[in-house]
Short mmCIF file of C-alpha atoms in Angstrom, two decimals:
data_model
loop_
_atom_site.label_atom_id
_atom_site.label_comp_id
_atom_site.label_asym_id
_atom_site.label_seq_id
_atom_site.Cartn_x
_atom_site.Cartn_y
_atom_site.Cartn_z
CA MET A 106 -69.76 -19.77 36.87
CA PRO A 107 -67.68 -19.25 40.03
CA LEU A 108 -64.67 -17.08 39.32
CA LEU A 109 -61.07 -17.40 40.47
CA VAL A 110 -58.17 -14.96 40.12
CA MET A 111 -54.70 -16.50 39.70
CA LYS A 112 -51.53 -14.38 39.72
CA PHE A 113 -48.14 -15.61 38.52
CA GLY A 114 -45.00 -13.67 39.43
CA GLY A 115 -41.86 -13.20 37.37
CA THR A 116 -40.10 -16.39 38.50
CA SER A 117 -43.28 -18.38 37.77
CA VAL A 118 -43.25 -17.23 34.11
CA ALA A 119 -39.50 -16.84 33.67
CA ASP A 120 -39.35 -18.88 30.42
CA LEU A 121 -41.61 -20.84 28.07
CA ASP A 122 -41.41 -24.02 30.16
CA ARG A 123 -42.54 -22.17 33.27
CA ILE A 124 -45.33 -20.45 31.36
CA ALA A 125 -46.46 -23.91 30.25
CA ASN A 126 -46.33 -25.12 33.86
CA ALA A 127 -48.43 -22.15 34.99
CA ALA A 128 -50.90 -22.78 32.15
CA GLU A 129 -51.36 -26.35 33.40
CA LYS A 130 -52.42 -24.98 36.79
CA VAL A 131 -54.89 -22.64 35.11
CA LYS A 132 -56.32 -25.47 33.01
CA ARG A 133 -56.83 -27.56 36.15
CA GLU A 134 -58.97 -24.81 37.70
CA VAL A 135 -61.00 -24.49 34.49
CA GLU A 136 -61.64 -28.24 34.62
CA ARG A 137 -62.91 -27.76 38.19
CA GLY A 138 -65.60 -25.45 36.85
CA TYR A 139 -64.10 -21.98 37.30
CA ASP A 140 -63.91 -19.04 34.97
CA VAL A 141 -60.40 -17.70 35.58
CA ILE A 142 -58.77 -14.29 35.41
CA VAL A 143 -55.00 -14.75 35.23
CA ILE A 144 -52.75 -11.83 36.17
CA VAL A 145 -49.16 -12.13 34.94
CA SER A 146 -45.91 -10.33 35.69
CA ALA A 147 -43.11 -9.81 33.20
CA MET A 148 -40.69 -12.70 32.79
CA SER A 149 -38.07 -12.70 35.55
CA GLY A 150 -35.43 -10.02 34.96
CA LYS A 151 -37.26 -8.46 31.99
CA THR A 152 -38.53 -5.37 33.86
CA ASN A 153 -35.02 -4.57 35.11
CA GLU A 154 -33.72 -4.95 31.56
CA LEU A 155 -36.38 -2.56 30.23
CA VAL A 156 -35.68 -0.02 32.97
CA GLY A 157 -31.97 -0.24 32.10
CA TRP A 158 -32.72 0.46 28.44
CA VAL A 159 -34.75 3.55 29.38
CA GLU A 160 -32.05 4.91 31.70
CA THR A 161 -29.34 4.29 29.10
CA THR A 162 -31.37 6.04 26.41
CA SER A 163 -32.46 9.04 28.48
CA HIS A 164 -30.99 10.07 31.83
CA LEU A 165 -33.80 12.56 32.54
CA TYR A 166 -36.52 10.45 30.96
CA ASP A 167 -40.17 11.33 30.29
CA ALA A 168 -42.19 9.31 32.85
CA ARG A 169 -44.94 8.66 30.29
CA GLU A 170 -42.50 7.02 27.89
CA TYR A 171 -40.88 5.13 30.78
CA ASP A 172 -44.27 3.54 31.54
CA ALA A 173 -44.88 2.77 27.86
CA VAL A 174 -41.60 0.83 27.69
CA VAL A 175 -41.65 -0.87 31.07
CA ALA A 176 -45.28 -2.07 30.75
CA SER A 177 -44.38 -4.05 27.63
CA GLY A 178 -42.85 -6.89 29.68
CA GLU A 179 -46.24 -7.93 31.06
CA ASN A 180 -47.83 -7.64 27.60
CA VAL A 181 -45.43 -10.25 26.22
CA THR A 182 -46.15 -12.67 29.06
CA ALA A 183 -49.91 -12.25 28.74
CA GLY A 184 -49.84 -13.00 25.02
CA LEU A 185 -47.63 -16.07 25.48
CA MET A 186 -49.80 -17.40 28.32
CA ALA A 187 -52.98 -17.01 26.21
CA LEU A 188 -51.31 -18.78 23.27
CA ARG A 189 -50.19 -21.64 25.49
CA LEU A 190 -53.69 -22.08 26.94
CA GLN A 191 -55.19 -22.09 23.44
CA GLU A 192 -52.73 -24.83 22.42
CA MET A 193 -53.99 -26.83 25.41
CA GLY A 194 -57.60 -26.47 24.26
CA VAL A 195 -58.57 -23.78 26.78
CA PRO A 196 -60.46 -20.79 25.28
CA ALA A 197 -58.32 -17.85 26.43
CA ARG A 198 -57.73 -14.25 25.45
CA SER A 199 -55.02 -11.81 26.58
CA TRP A 200 -55.80 -8.30 27.79
CA GLN A 201 -53.56 -5.29 28.15
CA GLY A 202 -54.47 -2.70 30.76
CA TRP A 203 -56.00 -0.25 28.28
CA GLN A 204 -58.24 -2.95 26.79
CA VAL A 205 -60.04 -3.82 30.04
CA PRO A 206 -59.72 -0.83 30.77
CA ILE A 207 -57.90 -0.63 34.11
CA ASN A 208 -58.54 3.02 34.96
CA THR A 209 -55.86 4.62 37.14
CA THR A 210 -54.60 7.98 38.29
CA SER A 211 -52.04 9.81 36.16
CA ALA A 212 -49.12 9.36 38.59
CA HIS A 213 -46.77 7.60 36.18
CA SER A 214 -44.72 4.72 37.70
CA SER A 215 -46.80 4.91 40.90
CA ALA A 216 -50.40 5.04 39.66
CA ARG A 217 -53.36 3.93 41.77
CA PHE A 218 -56.59 2.26 40.73
CA VAL A 219 -59.68 4.34 40.01
CA SER A 220 -61.99 1.66 38.57
CA ILE A 221 -62.03 -1.68 36.75
CA PRO A 222 -65.19 -1.99 34.63
CA ARG A 223 -66.34 -5.59 34.19
CA GLU A 224 -68.28 -5.32 30.95
CA ASN A 225 -65.60 -6.22 28.38
CA ILE A 226 -64.25 -9.27 30.17
CA ASP A 227 -67.72 -10.46 31.24
CA ALA A 228 -68.80 -10.29 27.58
CA LYS A 229 -65.95 -12.62 26.58
CA PHE A 230 -66.87 -15.09 29.33
CA GLU A 231 -70.45 -15.05 28.03
CA GLU A 232 -69.12 -15.84 24.54
CA GLY A 233 -67.54 -19.00 25.91
CA PHE A 234 -64.02 -17.92 26.76
CA LYS A 235 -62.87 -19.54 30.02
CA VAL A 236 -59.72 -17.52 30.78
CA ALA A 237 -58.86 -13.82 30.61
CA VAL A 238 -55.09 -13.33 30.83
CA VAL A 239 -54.48 -9.77 32.03
CA ALA A 240 -51.13 -7.96 31.99
CA GLY A 241 -50.43 -6.92 35.57
CA PHE A 242 -48.65 -3.80 36.82
CA GLN A 243 -50.30 -1.44 34.33
CA GLY A 244 -53.35 0.70 33.65
CA LEU A 245 -54.74 3.64 31.71
CA SER A 246 -54.71 7.27 32.83
CA GLU A 247 -57.50 9.80 32.27
CA GLU A 248 -55.37 11.21 29.45
CA GLY A 249 -55.36 7.85 27.69
CA ARG A 250 -51.71 7.07 28.47
CA ILE A 251 -50.30 3.77 29.76
CA THR A 252 -49.43 3.91 33.46
CA THR A 253 -47.57 1.53 35.76
CA LEU A 254 -48.33 0.84 39.40
CA GLY A 255 -44.89 0.65 40.99
CA ARG A 256 -43.21 -2.15 42.91
CA GLY A 257 -45.47 -5.18 43.47
CA GLY A 258 -48.02 -3.82 41.05
CA SER A 259 -49.04 -7.24 39.71
CA ASP A 260 -50.00 -8.47 43.20
CA THR A 261 -52.12 -5.35 43.62
CA THR A 262 -53.67 -5.85 40.18
CA ALA A 263 -54.71 -9.39 41.12
CA VAL A 264 -56.39 -8.29 44.35
CA ALA A 265 -58.13 -5.40 42.58
CA PHE A 266 -59.58 -7.78 39.97
CA ALA A 267 -60.71 -10.21 42.65
CA ALA A 268 -62.52 -7.36 44.40
CA ALA A 269 -64.04 -5.95 41.18
CA PHE A 270 -65.30 -9.33 39.94
CA GLY A 271 -66.33 -10.79 43.31
CA ALA A 272 -63.89 -13.69 42.94
CA GLU A 273 -64.19 -16.67 45.25
CA ARG A 274 -60.47 -16.36 45.99
CA CYS A 275 -57.26 -14.79 44.73
CA ASP A 276 -54.35 -17.24 44.41
CA ILE A 277 -50.86 -15.71 44.35
CA TYR A 278 -48.38 -18.15 42.81
CA THR A 279 -44.76 -17.44 43.65
CA ASP A 280 -41.45 -19.20 44.34
CA VAL A 281 -42.32 -20.09 47.96
CA ASP A 282 -45.04 -22.45 49.13
CA GLY A 283 -46.66 -20.10 51.63
CA VAL A 284 -46.12 -17.64 54.46
CA TYR A 285 -43.67 -18.81 57.14
CA THR A 286 -43.26 -17.90 60.80
CA THR A 287 -39.95 -16.34 59.75
CA ASP A 288 -37.40 -16.57 56.94
CA PRO A 289 -36.49 -20.29 56.52
CA ARG A 290 -33.02 -19.19 55.38
CA ILE A 291 -32.35 -17.89 58.90
CA THR A 292 -33.78 -20.76 60.93
CA SER A 293 -34.66 -24.27 59.80
CA LYS A 294 -37.38 -24.28 62.47
CA ALA A 295 -39.50 -21.83 60.46
CA ARG A 296 -42.99 -23.28 59.96
CA LYS A 297 -45.44 -22.67 57.13
CA LEU A 298 -48.69 -21.14 58.38
CA ASP A 299 -52.00 -22.59 57.19
CA LYS A 300 -53.79 -19.27 57.84
CA ILE A 301 -52.79 -15.73 58.74
CA ALA A 302 -54.97 -12.69 59.39
CA PHE A 303 -54.92 -9.70 57.03
CA GLU A 304 -53.58 -7.43 59.79
CA GLU A 305 -50.72 -9.81 60.61
CA MET A 306 -49.79 -10.17 56.94
CA LEU A 307 -49.90 -6.40 56.49
CA GLU A 308 -47.52 -5.90 59.41
CA LEU A 309 -45.16 -8.64 58.20
CA ALA A 310 -45.16 -7.22 54.66
CA SER A 311 -44.45 -3.68 55.89
CA LEU A 312 -41.72 -4.94 58.24
CA GLY A 313 -39.70 -6.68 55.56
CA ALA A 314 -41.38 -9.99 54.65
CA LYS A 315 -41.21 -10.21 50.84
CA VAL A 316 -44.00 -12.73 50.16
CA LEU A 317 -46.73 -10.17 49.42
CA GLN A 318 -46.60 -6.49 48.56
CA THR A 319 -48.04 -4.15 51.21
CA ARG A 320 -50.52 -2.40 48.89
CA SER A 321 -52.02 -5.72 47.80
CA VAL A 322 -52.64 -6.77 51.41
CA GLU A 323 -54.18 -3.38 52.23
CA LEU A 324 -56.56 -3.77 49.29
CA ALA A 325 -57.43 -7.36 50.21
CA MET A 326 -58.21 -6.33 53.80
CA ARG A 327 -60.40 -3.43 52.68
CA TYR A 328 -62.47 -5.53 50.26
CA LYS A 329 -62.34 -8.84 52.19
CA VAL A 330 -60.58 -10.67 49.36
CA ARG A 331 -59.42 -14.11 50.48
CA LEU A 332 -55.79 -14.49 49.39
CA ARG A 333 -53.86 -17.71 49.07
CA VAL A 334 -50.07 -17.80 48.70
CA LEU A 335 -48.69 -20.96 47.12
CA SER A 336 -45.85 -22.32 45.02
CA SER A 337 -45.76 -22.44 41.24
CA PHE A 338 -43.26 -25.30 41.38
CA GLU A 339 -45.14 -27.86 43.48
CA GLU A 340 -48.30 -29.88 43.02
CA THR A 341 -51.09 -28.04 44.80
CA ASP A 342 -54.65 -28.68 45.95
CA GLU A 343 -57.30 -26.73 47.84
CA ASN A 344 -55.35 -27.16 51.09
CA SER A 345 -51.98 -25.98 49.77
CA GLY A 346 -50.23 -22.74 50.67
CA THR A 347 -51.24 -20.13 53.23
CA LEU A 348 -54.66 -18.49 53.34
CA VAL A 349 -54.68 -14.77 54.20
CA CYS A 350 -58.12 -14.06 55.60
CA ASP A 351 -60.27 -12.29 58.19
CA GLU A 352 -59.35 -12.66 61.85
CA GLU A 353 -62.78 -14.25 62.38
CA ASP A 354 -61.79 -17.13 60.08
CA ILE A 355 -58.98 -18.15 62.46
CA MET A 356 -60.23 -20.25 65.37
CA GLU A 357 -57.51 -19.53 67.93
CA SER A 358 -54.57 -17.14 67.60
CA LYS A 359 -51.18 -17.52 69.24
CA ALA A 360 -49.75 -14.42 70.88
CA VAL A 361 -47.10 -14.25 68.15
CA SER A 362 -47.55 -15.56 64.61
CA GLY A 363 -44.25 -14.52 63.07
CA VAL A 364 -40.89 -12.80 63.35
CA ALA A 365 -39.98 -10.25 60.67
CA TYR A 366 -36.77 -8.35 60.06
CA SER A 367 -35.43 -5.50 57.97
CA ARG A 368 -31.69 -5.47 57.42
CA ASP A 369 -31.31 -2.10 55.71
CA GLU A 370 -32.24 0.26 58.53
CA ALA A 371 -30.48 3.38 59.82
CA LYS A 372 -30.79 5.24 63.12
CA ILE A 373 -30.57 9.03 63.05
CA THR A 374 -30.32 11.14 66.21
CA LEU A 375 -30.64 14.91 66.50
CA VAL A 376 -28.69 15.84 69.63
CA THR A 377 -29.79 18.68 71.93
CA VAL A 378 -32.87 20.01 70.19
CA GLU A 379 -34.81 22.78 71.95
CA ASP A 380 -37.87 21.24 73.62
CA ARG A 381 -40.79 23.45 72.65
CA PRO A 382 -44.21 23.10 71.00
CA GLY A 383 -43.92 22.48 67.27
CA ILE A 384 -40.39 21.09 67.31
CA ALA A 385 -41.54 17.61 66.18
CA ALA A 386 -43.39 19.18 63.24
CA GLY A 387 -40.27 21.22 62.47
CA ILE A 388 -38.24 18.02 62.24
CA PHE A 389 -40.60 15.58 60.60
CA GLY A 390 -42.27 18.07 58.23
CA PRO A 391 -39.11 18.54 56.12
CA LEU A 392 -38.48 14.78 56.25
CA ALA A 393 -41.98 14.09 54.90
CA GLU A 394 -41.50 16.64 52.12
CA ALA A 395 -38.25 14.88 51.17
CA GLY A 396 -40.09 11.54 50.95
CA ILE A 397 -38.34 9.93 53.91
CA ASN A 398 -40.08 6.86 55.36
CA VAL A 399 -39.66 7.51 59.08
CA ASP A 400 -40.52 4.54 61.27
CA MET A 401 -39.49 4.26 64.91
CA ILE A 402 -39.31 7.52 66.91
CA VAL A 403 -37.89 8.06 70.41
CA GLN A 404 -37.61 11.36 72.28
CA ASN A 405 -35.46 11.88 75.40
CA ILE A 406 -36.11 15.02 77.47
CA SER A 407 -33.29 16.62 79.48
CA GLU A 408 -32.01 20.07 80.49
CA LYS A 409 -29.17 22.24 79.28
CA ASN A 410 -27.56 25.23 80.98
CA TYR A 411 -27.35 28.02 78.40
CA GLU A 412 -25.90 31.43 79.36
CA GLY A 413 -26.94 30.96 82.98
CA HIS A 414 -30.45 29.81 82.11
CA THR A 415 -31.79 26.27 82.31
CA MET A 416 -33.42 25.26 79.04
CA ALA A 417 -35.42 22.13 78.33
CA VAL A 418 -33.87 20.16 75.45
CA THR A 419 -34.47 16.84 73.80
CA ASP A 420 -32.61 14.24 71.75
CA MET A 421 -34.82 13.04 68.88
CA THR A 422 -34.06 9.61 67.43
CA PHE A 423 -35.78 7.95 64.47
CA SER A 424 -35.16 5.16 61.99
CA CYS A 425 -35.40 5.15 58.20
CA PRO A 426 -34.14 2.97 55.30
CA THR A 427 -30.38 3.23 54.74
CA ASN A 428 -30.86 4.36 51.13
CA GLN A 429 -32.71 7.46 52.39
CA VAL A 430 -30.06 8.63 54.87
CA ALA A 431 -28.42 11.15 52.53
CA ARG A 432 -31.76 12.77 51.70
CA ALA A 433 -32.75 12.83 55.37
CA ARG A 434 -29.47 14.47 56.34
CA LYS A 435 -29.86 17.13 53.65
CA ALA A 436 -33.48 17.86 54.65
CA LEU A 437 -32.51 18.34 58.30
CA GLU A 438 -29.44 20.44 57.52
CA ASP A 439 -31.51 22.65 55.20
CA ALA A 440 -34.13 23.09 57.95
CA ARG A 441 -31.36 24.00 60.39
CA ALA A 442 -29.89 26.54 57.94
CA ALA A 443 -33.35 28.07 57.47
CA GLY A 444 -33.73 28.44 61.24
CA THR A 445 -36.72 26.06 61.42
CA ILE A 446 -34.92 23.81 63.92
CA VAL A 447 -31.81 24.08 66.07
CA TYR A 448 -29.67 21.13 67.15
CA ASP A 449 -26.09 20.58 68.28
CA ASP A 450 -25.25 17.47 66.26
CA LEU A 451 -26.68 14.91 63.83
CA VAL A 452 -25.52 11.33 64.49
CA VAL A 453 -26.15 8.56 61.96
CA ASP A 454 -25.78 4.83 62.63
CA THR A 455 -26.17 2.72 59.47
CA GLU A 456 -25.21 -0.57 61.13
CA VAL A 457 -28.58 -1.42 62.67
CA ALA A 458 -31.46 -3.77 61.83
CA LYS A 459 -35.11 -3.90 62.83
CA VAL A 460 -36.55 -7.11 64.28
CA SER A 461 -40.26 -7.45 65.04
CA VAL A 462 -42.71 -9.95 66.49
CA VAL A 463 -46.26 -9.85 65.09
CA GLY A 464 -49.50 -11.47 66.20
CA ILE A 465 -53.19 -10.63 66.59
CA GLY A 466 -53.11 -12.72 69.77
CA MET A 467 -51.28 -9.85 71.49
CA ARG A 468 -54.65 -8.14 71.88
CA SER A 469 -55.79 -10.73 74.39
CA GLN A 470 -52.51 -12.10 75.77
CA SER A 471 -50.09 -10.06 77.88
CA GLY A 472 -46.37 -10.38 78.42
CA VAL A 473 -45.19 -10.48 74.81
CA ALA A 474 -42.86 -7.49 75.15
CA SER A 475 -41.28 -8.79 78.37
CA ARG A 476 -40.68 -12.24 76.82
CA MET A 477 -39.16 -10.60 73.76
CA PHE A 478 -36.82 -8.40 75.78
CA ALA A 479 -35.81 -11.32 78.04
CA ALA A 480 -34.97 -13.48 75.01
CA LEU A 481 -32.77 -10.76 73.55
CA ALA A 482 -31.11 -10.07 76.90
CA ALA A 483 -30.27 -13.77 77.27
CA GLU A 484 -28.25 -13.46 74.03
CA ASN A 485 -26.60 -10.19 75.22
CA ILE A 486 -28.32 -8.24 72.43
CA ASN A 487 -28.71 -4.57 73.30
CA ILE A 488 -31.91 -2.78 72.26
CA LYS A 489 -31.42 0.71 70.82
CA VAL A 490 -35.02 1.71 70.02
CA ILE A 491 -38.44 0.17 70.78
CA ALA A 492 -41.75 0.71 68.99
CA THR A 493 -45.08 -1.00 69.62
CA SER A 494 -48.57 -1.24 68.17
CA GLU A 495 -51.61 -3.30 69.06
CA ILE A 496 -50.26 -6.40 67.28
CA LYS A 497 -46.52 -5.68 66.94
CA VAL A 498 -43.37 -5.06 68.95
CA SER A 499 -40.30 -3.86 67.03
CA VAL A 500 -36.75 -3.24 68.21
CA LEU A 501 -33.70 -1.69 66.60
CA ILE A 502 -30.47 -3.61 67.31
CA ASP A 503 -26.93 -3.87 65.96
CA ARG A 504 -27.13 -5.47 62.52
CA LYS A 505 -24.52 -8.11 63.33
CA TYR A 506 -26.95 -9.65 65.83
CA MET A 507 -29.96 -9.71 63.51
CA GLU A 508 -29.99 -13.41 62.62
CA LEU A 509 -29.26 -14.41 66.22
CA ALA A 510 -32.17 -12.23 67.38
CA VAL A 511 -34.59 -13.78 64.85
CA GLN A 512 -33.57 -17.29 65.93
CA ALA A 513 -33.83 -16.45 69.63
CA LEU A 514 -37.30 -14.92 69.27
CA HIS A 515 -38.55 -17.78 67.11
CA ASP A 516 -37.46 -20.19 69.89
CA ALA A 517 -38.78 -17.98 72.71
CA PHE A 518 -42.31 -18.02 71.30
CA ALA A 519 -42.11 -21.67 70.15
CA LEU A 520 -43.22 -20.75 66.65
CA GLU A 521 -42.14 -24.10 65.26
CA LYS A 522 -45.19 -25.60 67.01
CA ALA A 523 -48.65 -25.30 65.46
#
């Protein structure tokens, strides 16, 4: 039998009625001739509730027990989904991570996949079961303990199963009906894309688009898993949603496919740093050790007169998430106190946002950066930092202009047109 993986997020299984709605979609695929592996998240809000219980019970909690508690949300959903399918006449069985088993590393709350053996689930399909409902977000460590995979773990679980079982496709059901050219809440001109390349989706996910989790897209790209994003709350067919696929499956690519944004960005500048070999390592080494996600980096070289001698100096500017500013400041101040780096001042701006244009068409079409900068200039939006890659141009701007910038760029590249 051809096999399909279907993943339902928390809002899609938020209560018994929504679980029943999701089960109807599964039954429809079974009737089309598929064996189906269903990956489920915890009911909406349940994981946060479980995390709250852990933190209330134990401030310095044991990570192994944290995973044992938090993973239970998906177990409940899986059991309820299997029961609902059975009531509808569909032979289904639920599976917790340890029963498959989903073998992972021992990094509790941020485990990674090691292997997903097929034998146990394949045996049930051979017995006549049509659906395996698997609890997402969880696995089993080498020590035999329950692990969890971190944020977006159910998306990643779905892609991993699709790769392990050679699924025809992996359908991600969520509360939106596909991937849009930008956030429809910011501009009504946002258009749903029929297809988007893995690389474009990976950039959009890493730049702030919330439709798919970055790790799941990375995994799909590596194993060539065709992903489809579609709505749990609308009638769907084989043409619904957005297909995330290989670049070769897209006939013709526009220069820009989408505009992404990240509101919670901060800009940190080290003023008057000695310009010498190893200074970048001296700055970004401590930041890496502190777990700071550094993104955009700009270096400005100048000279300083020090005790009658001219010395080459630099200002080093980088961006990071606003919730990491305190840790970044401490890491840099500790490095300064230890004599690893020397700087005159540390300036933090937490009122910035990152706006990016993304498209695989940039590889073959020039002028994207100039059009982007011209569109922002026409709205009197000043650019603080610029970063580019082969298929992306990102800028850091004042946060108050973020929505205006997204709208201006969406218009500049005519993304409302197919």
